[in-house]
Structures are given as structure tokens and as C-alpha cells.
CSV table of C-alpha atoms in Angstrom, one decimal:
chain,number,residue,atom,x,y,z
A,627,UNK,CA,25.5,15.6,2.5
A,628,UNK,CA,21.9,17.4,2.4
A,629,UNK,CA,21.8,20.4,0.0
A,630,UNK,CA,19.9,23.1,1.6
A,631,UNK,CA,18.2,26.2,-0.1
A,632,UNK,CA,16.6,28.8,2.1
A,633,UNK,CA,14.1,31.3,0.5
A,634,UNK,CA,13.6,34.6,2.5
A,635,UNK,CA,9.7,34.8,3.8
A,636,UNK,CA,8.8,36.9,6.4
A,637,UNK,CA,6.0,35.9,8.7
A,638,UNK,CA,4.6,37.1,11.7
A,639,UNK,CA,1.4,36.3,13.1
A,640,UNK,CA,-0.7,36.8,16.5
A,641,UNK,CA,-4.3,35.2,17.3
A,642,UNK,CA,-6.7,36.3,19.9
A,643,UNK,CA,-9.7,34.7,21.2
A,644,UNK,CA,-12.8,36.6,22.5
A,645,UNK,CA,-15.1,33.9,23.3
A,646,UNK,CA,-16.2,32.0,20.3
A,647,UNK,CA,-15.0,34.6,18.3
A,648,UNK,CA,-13.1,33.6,15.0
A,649,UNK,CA,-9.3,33.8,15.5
A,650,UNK,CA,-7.6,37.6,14.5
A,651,UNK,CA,-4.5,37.0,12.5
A,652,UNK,CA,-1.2,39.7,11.6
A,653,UNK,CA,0.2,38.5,9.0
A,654,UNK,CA,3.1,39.9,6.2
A,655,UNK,CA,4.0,37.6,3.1
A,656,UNK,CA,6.8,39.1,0.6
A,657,UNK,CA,6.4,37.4,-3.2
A,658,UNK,CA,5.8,34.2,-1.4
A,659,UNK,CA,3.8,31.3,-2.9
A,660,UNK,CA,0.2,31.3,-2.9
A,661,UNK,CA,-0.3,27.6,-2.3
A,662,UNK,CA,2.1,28.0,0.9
A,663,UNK,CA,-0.5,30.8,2.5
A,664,UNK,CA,-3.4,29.7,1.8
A,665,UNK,CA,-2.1,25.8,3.5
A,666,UNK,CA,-0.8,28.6,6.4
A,667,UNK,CA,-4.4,30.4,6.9
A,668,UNK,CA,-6.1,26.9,6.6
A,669,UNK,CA,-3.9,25.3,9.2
A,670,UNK,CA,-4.8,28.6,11.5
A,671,UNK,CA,-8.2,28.8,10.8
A,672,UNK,CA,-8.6,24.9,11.6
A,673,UNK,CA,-9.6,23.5,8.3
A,674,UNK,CA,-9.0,21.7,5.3
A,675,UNK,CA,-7.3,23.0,2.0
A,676,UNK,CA,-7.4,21.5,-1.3
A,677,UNK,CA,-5.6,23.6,-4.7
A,678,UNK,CA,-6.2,22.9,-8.0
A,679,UNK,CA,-3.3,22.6,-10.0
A,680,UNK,CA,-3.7,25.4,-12.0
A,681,UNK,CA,-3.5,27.5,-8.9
A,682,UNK,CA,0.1,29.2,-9.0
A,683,UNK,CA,2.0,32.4,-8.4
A,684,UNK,CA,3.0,34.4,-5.8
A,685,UNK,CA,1.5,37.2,-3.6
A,686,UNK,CA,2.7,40.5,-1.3
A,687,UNK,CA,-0.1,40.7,1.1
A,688,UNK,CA,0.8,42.3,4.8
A,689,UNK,CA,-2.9,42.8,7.5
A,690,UNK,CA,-3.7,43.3,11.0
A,691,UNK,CA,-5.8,42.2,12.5
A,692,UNK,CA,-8.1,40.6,9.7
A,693,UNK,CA,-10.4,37.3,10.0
A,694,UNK,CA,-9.0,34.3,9.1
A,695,UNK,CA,-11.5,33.8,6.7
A,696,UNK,CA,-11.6,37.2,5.4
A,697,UNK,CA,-7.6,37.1,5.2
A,698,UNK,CA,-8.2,33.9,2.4
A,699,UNK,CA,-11.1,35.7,0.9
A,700,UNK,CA,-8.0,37.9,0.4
A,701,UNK,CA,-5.5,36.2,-0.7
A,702,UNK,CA,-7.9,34.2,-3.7
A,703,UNK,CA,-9.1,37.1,-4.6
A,704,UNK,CA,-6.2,39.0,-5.8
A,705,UNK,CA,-4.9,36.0,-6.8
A,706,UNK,CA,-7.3,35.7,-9.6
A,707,UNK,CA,-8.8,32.5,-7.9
A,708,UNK,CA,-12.6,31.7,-6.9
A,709,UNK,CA,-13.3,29.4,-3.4
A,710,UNK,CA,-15.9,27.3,-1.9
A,711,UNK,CA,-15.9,25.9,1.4
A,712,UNK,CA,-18.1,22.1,1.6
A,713,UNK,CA,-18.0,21.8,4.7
A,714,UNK,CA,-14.4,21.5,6.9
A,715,UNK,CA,-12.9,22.1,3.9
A,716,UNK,CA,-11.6,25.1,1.3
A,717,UNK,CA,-11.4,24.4,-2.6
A,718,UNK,CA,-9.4,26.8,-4.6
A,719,UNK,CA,-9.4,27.0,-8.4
A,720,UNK,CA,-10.7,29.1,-11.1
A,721,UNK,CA,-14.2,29.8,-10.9
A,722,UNK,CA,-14.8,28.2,-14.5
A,723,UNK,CA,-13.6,25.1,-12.8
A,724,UNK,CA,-15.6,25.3,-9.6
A,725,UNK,CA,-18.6,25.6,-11.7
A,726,UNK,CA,-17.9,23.3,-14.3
A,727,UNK,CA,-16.0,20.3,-12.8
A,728,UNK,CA,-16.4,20.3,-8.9
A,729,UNK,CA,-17.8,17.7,-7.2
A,730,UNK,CA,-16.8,14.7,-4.2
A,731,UNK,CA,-13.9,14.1,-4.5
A,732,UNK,CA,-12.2,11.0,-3.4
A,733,UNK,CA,-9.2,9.2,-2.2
A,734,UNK,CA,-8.1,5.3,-3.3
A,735,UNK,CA,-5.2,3.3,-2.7
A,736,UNK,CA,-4.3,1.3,-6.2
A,737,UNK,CA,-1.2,-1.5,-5.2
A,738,UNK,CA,1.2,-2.2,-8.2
A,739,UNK,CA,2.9,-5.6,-8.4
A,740,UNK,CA,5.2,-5.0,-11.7
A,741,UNK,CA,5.3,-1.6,-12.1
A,742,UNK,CA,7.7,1.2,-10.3
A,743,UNK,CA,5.2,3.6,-8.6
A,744,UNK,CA,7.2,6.7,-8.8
A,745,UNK,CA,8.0,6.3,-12.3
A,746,UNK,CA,4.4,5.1,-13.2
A,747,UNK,CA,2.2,7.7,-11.1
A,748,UNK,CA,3.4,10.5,-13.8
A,749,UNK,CA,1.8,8.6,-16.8
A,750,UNK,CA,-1.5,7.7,-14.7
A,751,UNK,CA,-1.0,11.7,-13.5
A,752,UNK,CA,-1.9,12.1,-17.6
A,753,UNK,CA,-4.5,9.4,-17.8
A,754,UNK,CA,-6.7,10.9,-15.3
A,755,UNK,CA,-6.4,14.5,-15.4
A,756,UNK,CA,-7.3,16.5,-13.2
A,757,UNK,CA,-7.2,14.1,-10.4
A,758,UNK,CA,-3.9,14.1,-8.0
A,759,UNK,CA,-1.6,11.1,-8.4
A,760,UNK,CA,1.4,10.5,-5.9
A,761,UNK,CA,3.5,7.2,-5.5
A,762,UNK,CA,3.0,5.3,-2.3
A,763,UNK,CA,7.0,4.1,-2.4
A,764,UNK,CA,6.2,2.7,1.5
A,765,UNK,CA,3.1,0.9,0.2
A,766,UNK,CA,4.0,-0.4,-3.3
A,767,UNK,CA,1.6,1.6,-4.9
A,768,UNK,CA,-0.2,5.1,-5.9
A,769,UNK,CA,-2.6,7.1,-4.4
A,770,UNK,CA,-5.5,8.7,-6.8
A,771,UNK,CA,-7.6,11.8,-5.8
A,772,UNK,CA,-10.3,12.5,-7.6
A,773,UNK,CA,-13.9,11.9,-8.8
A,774,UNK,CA,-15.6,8.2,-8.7
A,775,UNK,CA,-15.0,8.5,-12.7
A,776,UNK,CA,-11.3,9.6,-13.1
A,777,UNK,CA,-11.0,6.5,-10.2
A,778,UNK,CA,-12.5,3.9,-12.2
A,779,UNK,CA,-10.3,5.1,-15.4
A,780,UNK,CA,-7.4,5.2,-13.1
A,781,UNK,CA,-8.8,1.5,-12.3
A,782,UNK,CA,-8.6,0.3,-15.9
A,783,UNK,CA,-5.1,1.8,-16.9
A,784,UNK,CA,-3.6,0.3,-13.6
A,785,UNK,CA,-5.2,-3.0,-14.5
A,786,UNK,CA,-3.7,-2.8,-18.6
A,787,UNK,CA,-0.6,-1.7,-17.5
A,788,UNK,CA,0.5,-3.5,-14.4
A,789,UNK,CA,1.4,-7.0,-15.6
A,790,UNK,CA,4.8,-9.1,-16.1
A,791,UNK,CA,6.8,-7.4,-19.0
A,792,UNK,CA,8.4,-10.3,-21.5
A,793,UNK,CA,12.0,-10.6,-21.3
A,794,UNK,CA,13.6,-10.9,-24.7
A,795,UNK,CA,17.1,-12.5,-24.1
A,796,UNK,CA,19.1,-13.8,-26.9
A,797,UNK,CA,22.8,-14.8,-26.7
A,798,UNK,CA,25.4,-16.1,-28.9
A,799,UNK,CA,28.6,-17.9,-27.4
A,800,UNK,CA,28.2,-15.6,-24.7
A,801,UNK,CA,30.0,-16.3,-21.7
A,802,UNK,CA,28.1,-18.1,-19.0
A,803,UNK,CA,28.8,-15.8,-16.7
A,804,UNK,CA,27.5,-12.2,-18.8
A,805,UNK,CA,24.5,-14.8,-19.2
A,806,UNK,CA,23.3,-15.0,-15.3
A,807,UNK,CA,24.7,-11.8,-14.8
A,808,UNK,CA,21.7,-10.2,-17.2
A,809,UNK,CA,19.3,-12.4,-15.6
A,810,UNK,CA,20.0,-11.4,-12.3
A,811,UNK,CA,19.9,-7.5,-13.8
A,812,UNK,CA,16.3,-8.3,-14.8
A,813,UNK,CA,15.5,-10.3,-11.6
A,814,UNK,CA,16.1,-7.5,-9.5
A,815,UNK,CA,19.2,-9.8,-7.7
A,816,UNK,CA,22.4,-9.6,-6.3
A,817,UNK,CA,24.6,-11.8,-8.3
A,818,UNK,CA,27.2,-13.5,-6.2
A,819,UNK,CA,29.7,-15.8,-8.9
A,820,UNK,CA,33.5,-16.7,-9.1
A,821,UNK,CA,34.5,-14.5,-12.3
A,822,UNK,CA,36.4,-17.6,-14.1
A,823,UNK,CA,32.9,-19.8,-14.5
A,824,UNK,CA,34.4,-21.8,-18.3
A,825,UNK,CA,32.3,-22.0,-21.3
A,826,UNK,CA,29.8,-20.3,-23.0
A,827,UNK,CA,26.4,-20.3,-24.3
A,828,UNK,CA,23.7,-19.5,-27.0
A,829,UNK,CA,20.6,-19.1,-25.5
A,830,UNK,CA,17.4,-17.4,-26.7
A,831,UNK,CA,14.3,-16.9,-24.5
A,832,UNK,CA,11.2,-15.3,-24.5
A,833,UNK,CA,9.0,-14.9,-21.6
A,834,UNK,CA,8.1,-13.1,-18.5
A,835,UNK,CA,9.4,-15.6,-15.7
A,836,UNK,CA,13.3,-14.8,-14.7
A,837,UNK,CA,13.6,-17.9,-12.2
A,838,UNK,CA,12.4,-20.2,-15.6
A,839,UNK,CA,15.4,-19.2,-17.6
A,840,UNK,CA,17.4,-19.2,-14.4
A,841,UNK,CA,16.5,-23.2,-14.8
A,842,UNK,CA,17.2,-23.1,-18.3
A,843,UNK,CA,20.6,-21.5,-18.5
A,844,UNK,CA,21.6,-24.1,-15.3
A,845,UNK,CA,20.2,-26.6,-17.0
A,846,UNK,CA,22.5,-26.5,-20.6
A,847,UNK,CA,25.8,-25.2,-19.0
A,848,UNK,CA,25.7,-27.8,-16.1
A,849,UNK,CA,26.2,-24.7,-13.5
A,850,UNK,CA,24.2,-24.5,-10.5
A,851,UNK,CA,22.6,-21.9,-8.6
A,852,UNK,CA,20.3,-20.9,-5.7
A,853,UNK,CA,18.1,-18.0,-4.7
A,854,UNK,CA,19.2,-16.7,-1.8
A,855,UNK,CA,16.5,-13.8,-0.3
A,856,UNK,CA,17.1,-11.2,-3.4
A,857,UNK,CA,20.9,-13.1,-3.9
A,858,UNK,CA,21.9,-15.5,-7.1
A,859,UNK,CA,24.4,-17.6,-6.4
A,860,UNK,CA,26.3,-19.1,-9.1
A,861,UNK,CA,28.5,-22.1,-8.2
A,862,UNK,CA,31.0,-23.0,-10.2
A,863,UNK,CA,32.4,-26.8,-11.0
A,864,UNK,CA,35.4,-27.6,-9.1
A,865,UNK,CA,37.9,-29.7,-11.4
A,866,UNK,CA,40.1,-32.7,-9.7
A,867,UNK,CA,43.0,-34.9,-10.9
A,868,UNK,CA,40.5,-37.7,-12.8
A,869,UNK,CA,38.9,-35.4,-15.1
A,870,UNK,CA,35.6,-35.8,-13.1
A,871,UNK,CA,33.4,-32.9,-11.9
A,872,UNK,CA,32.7,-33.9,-8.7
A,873,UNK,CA,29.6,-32.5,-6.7
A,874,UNK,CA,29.7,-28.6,-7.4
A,875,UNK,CA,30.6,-26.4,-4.4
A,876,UNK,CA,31.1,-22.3,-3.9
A,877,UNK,CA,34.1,-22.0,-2.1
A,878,UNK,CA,33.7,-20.9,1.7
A,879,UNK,CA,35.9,-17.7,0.7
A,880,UNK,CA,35.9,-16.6,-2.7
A,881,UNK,CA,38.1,-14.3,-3.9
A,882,UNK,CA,37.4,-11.5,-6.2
A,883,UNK,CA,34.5,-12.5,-6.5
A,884,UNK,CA,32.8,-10.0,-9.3
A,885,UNK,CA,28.8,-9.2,-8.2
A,886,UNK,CA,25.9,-7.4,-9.9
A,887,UNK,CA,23.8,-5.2,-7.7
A,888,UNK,CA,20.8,-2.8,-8.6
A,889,UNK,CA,20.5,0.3,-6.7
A,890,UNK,CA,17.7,2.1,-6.7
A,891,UNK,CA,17.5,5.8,-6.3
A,892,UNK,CA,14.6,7.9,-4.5
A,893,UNK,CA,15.2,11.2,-4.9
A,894,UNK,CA,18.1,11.8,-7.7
A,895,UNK,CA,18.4,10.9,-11.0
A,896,UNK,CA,20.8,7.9,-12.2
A,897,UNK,CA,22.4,10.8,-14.5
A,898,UNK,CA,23.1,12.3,-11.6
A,899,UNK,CA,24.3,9.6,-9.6
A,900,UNK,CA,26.4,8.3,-12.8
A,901,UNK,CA,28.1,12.3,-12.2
A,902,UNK,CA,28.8,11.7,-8.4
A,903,UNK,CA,30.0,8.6,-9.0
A,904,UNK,CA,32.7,9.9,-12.0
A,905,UNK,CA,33.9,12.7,-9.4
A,906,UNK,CA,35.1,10.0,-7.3
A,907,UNK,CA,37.9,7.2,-7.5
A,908,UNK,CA,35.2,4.4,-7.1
A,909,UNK,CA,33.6,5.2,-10.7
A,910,UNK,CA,37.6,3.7,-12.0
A,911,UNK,CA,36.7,0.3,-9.7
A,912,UNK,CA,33.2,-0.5,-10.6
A,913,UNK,CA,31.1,-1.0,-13.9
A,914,UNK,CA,27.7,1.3,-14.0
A,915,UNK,CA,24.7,0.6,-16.1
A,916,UNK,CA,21.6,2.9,-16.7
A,917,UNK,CA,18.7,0.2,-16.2
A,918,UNK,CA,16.2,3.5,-16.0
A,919,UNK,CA,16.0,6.5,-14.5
A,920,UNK,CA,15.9,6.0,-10.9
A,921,UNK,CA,17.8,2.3,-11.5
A,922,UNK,CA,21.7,1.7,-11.2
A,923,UNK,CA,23.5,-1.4,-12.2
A,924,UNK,CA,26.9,-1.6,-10.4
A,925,UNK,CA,29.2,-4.7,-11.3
A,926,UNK,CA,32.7,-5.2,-9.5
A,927,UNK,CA,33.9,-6.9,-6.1
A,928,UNK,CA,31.9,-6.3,-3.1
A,929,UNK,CA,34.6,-4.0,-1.8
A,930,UNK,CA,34.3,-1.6,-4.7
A,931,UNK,CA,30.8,-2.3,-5.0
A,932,UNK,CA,29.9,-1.2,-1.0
A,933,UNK,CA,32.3,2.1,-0.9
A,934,UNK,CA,30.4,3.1,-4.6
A,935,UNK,CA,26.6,2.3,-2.8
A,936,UNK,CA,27.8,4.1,0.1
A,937,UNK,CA,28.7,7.1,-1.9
A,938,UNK,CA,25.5,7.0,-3.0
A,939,UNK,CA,23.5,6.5,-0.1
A,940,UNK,CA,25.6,10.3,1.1
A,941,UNK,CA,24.2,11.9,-2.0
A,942,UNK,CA,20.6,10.4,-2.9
A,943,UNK,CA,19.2,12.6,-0.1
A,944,UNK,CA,16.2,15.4,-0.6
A,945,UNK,CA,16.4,19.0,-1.7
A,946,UNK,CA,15.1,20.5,1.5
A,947,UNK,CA,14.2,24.4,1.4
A,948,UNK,CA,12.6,26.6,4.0
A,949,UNK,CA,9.8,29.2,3.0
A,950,UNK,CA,8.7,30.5,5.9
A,951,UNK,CA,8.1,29.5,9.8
A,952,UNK,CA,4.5,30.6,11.6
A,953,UNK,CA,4.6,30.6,15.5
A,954,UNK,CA,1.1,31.0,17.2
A,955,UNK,CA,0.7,31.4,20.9
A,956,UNK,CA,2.5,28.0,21.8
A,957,UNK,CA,2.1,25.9,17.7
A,958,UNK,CA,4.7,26.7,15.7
A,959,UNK,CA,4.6,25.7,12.1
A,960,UNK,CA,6.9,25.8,9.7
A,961,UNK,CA,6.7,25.8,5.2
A,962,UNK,CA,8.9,23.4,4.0
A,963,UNK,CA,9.8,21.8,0.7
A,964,UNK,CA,10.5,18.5,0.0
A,965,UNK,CA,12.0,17.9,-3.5
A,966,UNK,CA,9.8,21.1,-4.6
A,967,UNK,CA,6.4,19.7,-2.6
A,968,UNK,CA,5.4,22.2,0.1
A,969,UNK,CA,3.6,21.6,3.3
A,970,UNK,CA,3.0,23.0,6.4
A,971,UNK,CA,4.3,21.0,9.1
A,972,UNK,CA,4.4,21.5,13.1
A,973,UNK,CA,6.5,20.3,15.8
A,974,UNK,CA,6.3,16.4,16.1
A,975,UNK,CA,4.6,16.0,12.5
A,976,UNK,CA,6.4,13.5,9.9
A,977,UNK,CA,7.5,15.2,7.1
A,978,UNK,CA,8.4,12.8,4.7
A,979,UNK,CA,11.4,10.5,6.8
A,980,UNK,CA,12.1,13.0,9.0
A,981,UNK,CA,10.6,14.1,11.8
A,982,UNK,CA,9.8,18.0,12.3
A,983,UNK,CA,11.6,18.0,15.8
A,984,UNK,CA,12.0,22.0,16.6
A,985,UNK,CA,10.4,24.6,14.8
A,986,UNK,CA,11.6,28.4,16.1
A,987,UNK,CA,12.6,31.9,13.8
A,988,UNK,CA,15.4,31.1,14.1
A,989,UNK,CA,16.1,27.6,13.5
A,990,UNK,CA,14.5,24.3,12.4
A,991,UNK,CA,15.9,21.4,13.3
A,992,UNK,CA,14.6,18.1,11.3
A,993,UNK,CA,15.6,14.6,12.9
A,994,UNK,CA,16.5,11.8,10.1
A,995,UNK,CA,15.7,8.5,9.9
A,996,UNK,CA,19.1,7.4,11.1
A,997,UNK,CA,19.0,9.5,14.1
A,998,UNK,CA,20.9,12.4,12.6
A,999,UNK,CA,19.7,15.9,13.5
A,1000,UNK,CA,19.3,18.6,10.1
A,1001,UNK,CA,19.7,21.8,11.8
A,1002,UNK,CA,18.0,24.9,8.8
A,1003,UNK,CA,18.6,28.5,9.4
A,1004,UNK,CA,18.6,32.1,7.2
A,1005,UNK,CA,15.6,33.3,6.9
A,1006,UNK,CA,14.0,36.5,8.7
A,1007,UNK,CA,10.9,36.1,11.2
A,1008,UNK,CA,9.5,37.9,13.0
A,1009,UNK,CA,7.4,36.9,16.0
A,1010,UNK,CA,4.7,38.9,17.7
């Protein structure tokens, strides 16, 4: 189910070449954001645009016939904004801050072994102010954009903060079962165990290695285990006539079998997951944990388990919004929002994990990765 938000932008525009003269533009903008025409002007007039963060706030502009660049000259202008252009590329931001603080700015990729990039880029985002921080979710990592400084300090914190975190575990008579089920929690792993494993356990461990207490539980309840790709299994003894535990064995075809699995969400909260989940039937059949604020922990069988992860794979999809579409001689381009980012996007381009498949006035249809199509319409254009 993709929610859908359309914003009402009108935008017509009409280029004309006279030899190497620079491209004419018609344009009409109604309280739209700045940021979304100035990336519009840049991607007509064939060059770069970078915004500082403090540039904000929205603009009625309408010309004919006006240079590209003396349409932006514009647009900063009564925005309140200063510009300078090095060389294929616009800055924007106030002219204290052009004066003050510009200089090369550059782009680094930092990987992150133990650390959630999209919950840690908005602490680094802090730690290196002003510089641009966004999580590389693809990459396992985050991209910093700034000056060689504010890199090298993104450098350090990445470096003090991206380690193993110690795990502090301590049970009494706990059952053997709530014991490998927390590991598994922590180890990121599905935990596949009969729900009747006998006996408990006190076990205390401090440490940062989940496979070394893994050994340690096995090794004082006499259950065994195996790693599995991101699977624990948990065998359980099988008991026979003579009192002996024979070799252990998981059963060929368990049956309610009671698993753990962690479901992490990229674009909705776990809140609001917890909230889908409670307006359906499933929430009654499976037990959900908070592990953070993008991480689920759902406990049950696996039939429970795969209608509630399916349920949420329908609703952990992106807020999509249209601002505004641009068509130019045979390039049309269109402003669109993901989760509150805009960009300007044309036919063909990647936005995000979809692909930007037909861009018109009256329609833009978006093709997912799964092969659906997303067709967006409502909004007003006007094409010249």
C-alpha cells in the first residue's frame, strides 16, 4: 500500500536556442519550495546545485522569457540568499556563510561494521556540522560532504564509535530456551528451536562475541546448536526407554516450532509498525519487541511469524509526494519527494528503488523494485 501526497505546483516552461545563445525559460512557481527551483533551473541551465541547509522557504515567482541564469539570480535574490558559481557548479547560502565558511568541498565514503548507518548518520550529521551526512543502507555505510577538516573529524568519531558493543546477559533459572532466544536477538538470527527444550539456566556473561556465549550456554545445558547462514538452530535431546540421551537430533518436521526473527524497517518507525501490526489479527498470534527504532523482534511459529513480516513488508514503503513536473522540448523532469527529500528526476533516472519510468502533466508513473508500476496524478501543468 503506497501512501501518496500530491502538492499543487504549476510549471510551465519553453527553451529556445539561437546559436550558442543561453537557453530562454517561461516559467510560473505558486508558494513552491525554493530548493525544488533552484535544482529545476540548475538541471535546465546544465549545471550543478549545491544548498546550504539553512536555505528554506518558499517562493511565487512567474517570467518569460528570462535567462536561465538571470532567472536564479532571481529566485536567490528574493529569497534573501547570496550565490557563487566555481565552476560547473551553483552554491547557495547566506552571504555571511559564503564569505565566511566556503571552500572545496568534498565527498568520502566511511563503511561501518557495528553500527546501523541510518540511525548513526544523524549523530555524525551533529558531529560535523555543516557538512551533509546520508546513510549508504546499500553500501553499509555513510556518505560525508564537506571540507577535508569536518572529514577527518567525521574520520575520528566513526573510528571511536564503530566497534563491538559488550553484551551484558545475566540469567537466573531462566529457561534454556528464553536463554538462546536473547542471544539470537542480539546476534541478529533467526532462532529455529522445539518450544519444550527441559531445564534451565543461570548464566552471566560479559563480552562482545554472541557465537562465544552461544558455546557457553551449549556447553552447561548439554543442548546443541548450529549456525545456519543468519539461522540458530537449537536441537533438542531426544529421550528413549533406557534413560540415555542418545545422539541429539532436530526432528525432520517440527511442529510448532516457536522462532525469533528481527525485522528491520527502512522507512517507518517500529512505533508505527507495532500500530499496523495491532490493527490486524496477527498482532493476537505473534509476540513483538522494540529492539530500536527501526528494529522489530517478532517471536511465534513461522506461520504467524510470515503473515505478520508480510504485513509489514505492505506497509514499510516510502511517503512519495509530487511537487511539480517540467517538460522541455523532448526531457521531461519531474520534483519528487522521497520520505521529505526532493530531487529532480527525469525519465529513466533511479530515484531511490524505483525507477522514474514516465514522466508527463498528467501522470507519473514510477516502476518498483518488484516490477510493480506506481501510477501519481493531481496536480495542474501546464505545457508550452
Amino acid at each position: 500500500m503506497i501512501k501518496i501526497r500530491l502538492a499543487m505546483l504549476v510549471v510551465a516552461i519553453a527553451l529556445t536556442f539561437v546559436g550558442h545563445a543561453a537557453a530562454q525559460v517561461r516559467m510560473e512557481f505558486d508558494s513552491a519550495d525554493v530548493r525544488n527551483v533552484l535544482q529545476v533551473l540548475g538541471e535546465i541551465g546544465g549545471f550543478n546545485v549545491v544548498l546550504d541547509r539553512e536555505v528554506q522557504g518558499e517562493v511565487s515567482i512567474k517570467l518569460d522569457d528570462v535567462d536561465v541564469n538571470e532567472a536564479i539570480e532571481l529566485v536567490v535574490k528574493v529569497s534573501g540568499y547570496s550565490s557563487k558559481m566555481i565552476g560547473n557548479t551553483l552554491v547557495v547560502a547566506s552571504q555571511e556563510r559564503l564569505h565566511r565558511q566556503f571552500s572545496v568541498v568534498l565527498t568520502r565514503f566511511f563503511p561501518v561494521r557495528h553500527l546501523d548507518p541510518a540511525t548513526f548518520a544523524p549523530t555524525l550529521q551533529m558531529m560535523v556540522e555543516p557538512a551533509e551526512v546520508q546513510a549508504d543502507l546499500s553500501g553499509g555505510g555513510v556518505i560525508v560532504r564537506g571540507t577535508e577538516e569536518q572529514l577527518k573529524r567525521a574520520a575520528v568519531f566513526i573510528a571511536e564509535r564503530d566497534a563491538p558493543s559488550d553484551m551484558d546477559v545475566d540469567f537466573k533459572d531462566a529457561p534454556i530456551v528464553e536463554i538462546f532466544m536473547a542471544l539470537a536477538r542480539m546476534g541478529g538470527y533467526t532462532l529455529v528451536a522445539p518450544s519444550d527444550i527441559p531445564g534451565t539456566l543461570t548464566f552471566l556473561y560479559q563480552g562482545d562475541d554472541v557465537a562465544e556465549a552461544l558455546e557457553l550456554v551449549a556447553r552447561q545445558s548439554g543442548v546443541r546448536y548450529r549456525l545456519q547462514e543468519k539461522q540458530l538452530i537449537v536441537e533438542a535431546p531426544v529421550i528413549v526407554d533406557d534413560g540415555a540421551i542418545p545422539a541429539i537430533a532436530l526432528p525432520a518436521e517440527p511442529v510448532d516450532v516457536v522462532q525469533t526473527r528481527r525485522v528491520t524497517l527502512r522507512y517507518i518507525s517500529s512505533q508505527q509498525a507495532q500500530v499496523a501490526l495491532g490493527a490486524s489479527h496477527v498482532r493476537d498470534l505473534v509476540q513483538v519487541g522494540e529492539f530500536s527504532a527501526d528494529v522489530l523482534i517478532l517471536t511465534g511459529t513461522s506461520l504467524y511469524l510470515d503473515a505478520a513480516v508480510a504485513l509489514l513488508t505492505e506497509v514499510d514503503v516510502p511517503e512519495l509526494r509530487v511537487h511539480g513536473v517540467v517538460v522541455r522540448d523532448s526531457q521531461s523532469l519531474v520534483v519528487l519527494s522521497i520520505e521529505g527529500a526532493s530531487r529532480v528526476y527525469g525519465e529513466g533516472a533511479r530515484a531511490g528503488e524505483f525507477l522514474v519510468e514516465r514522466v508527463t502533466f498528467d501522470e507519473v508513473v514510477l516502476l518498483g523494485p518488484d516490477g510493480s508500476r506506481i501510477t501519481l496524478t493531481g496536480w495542474q501543468g501546464v505545457s508550452q
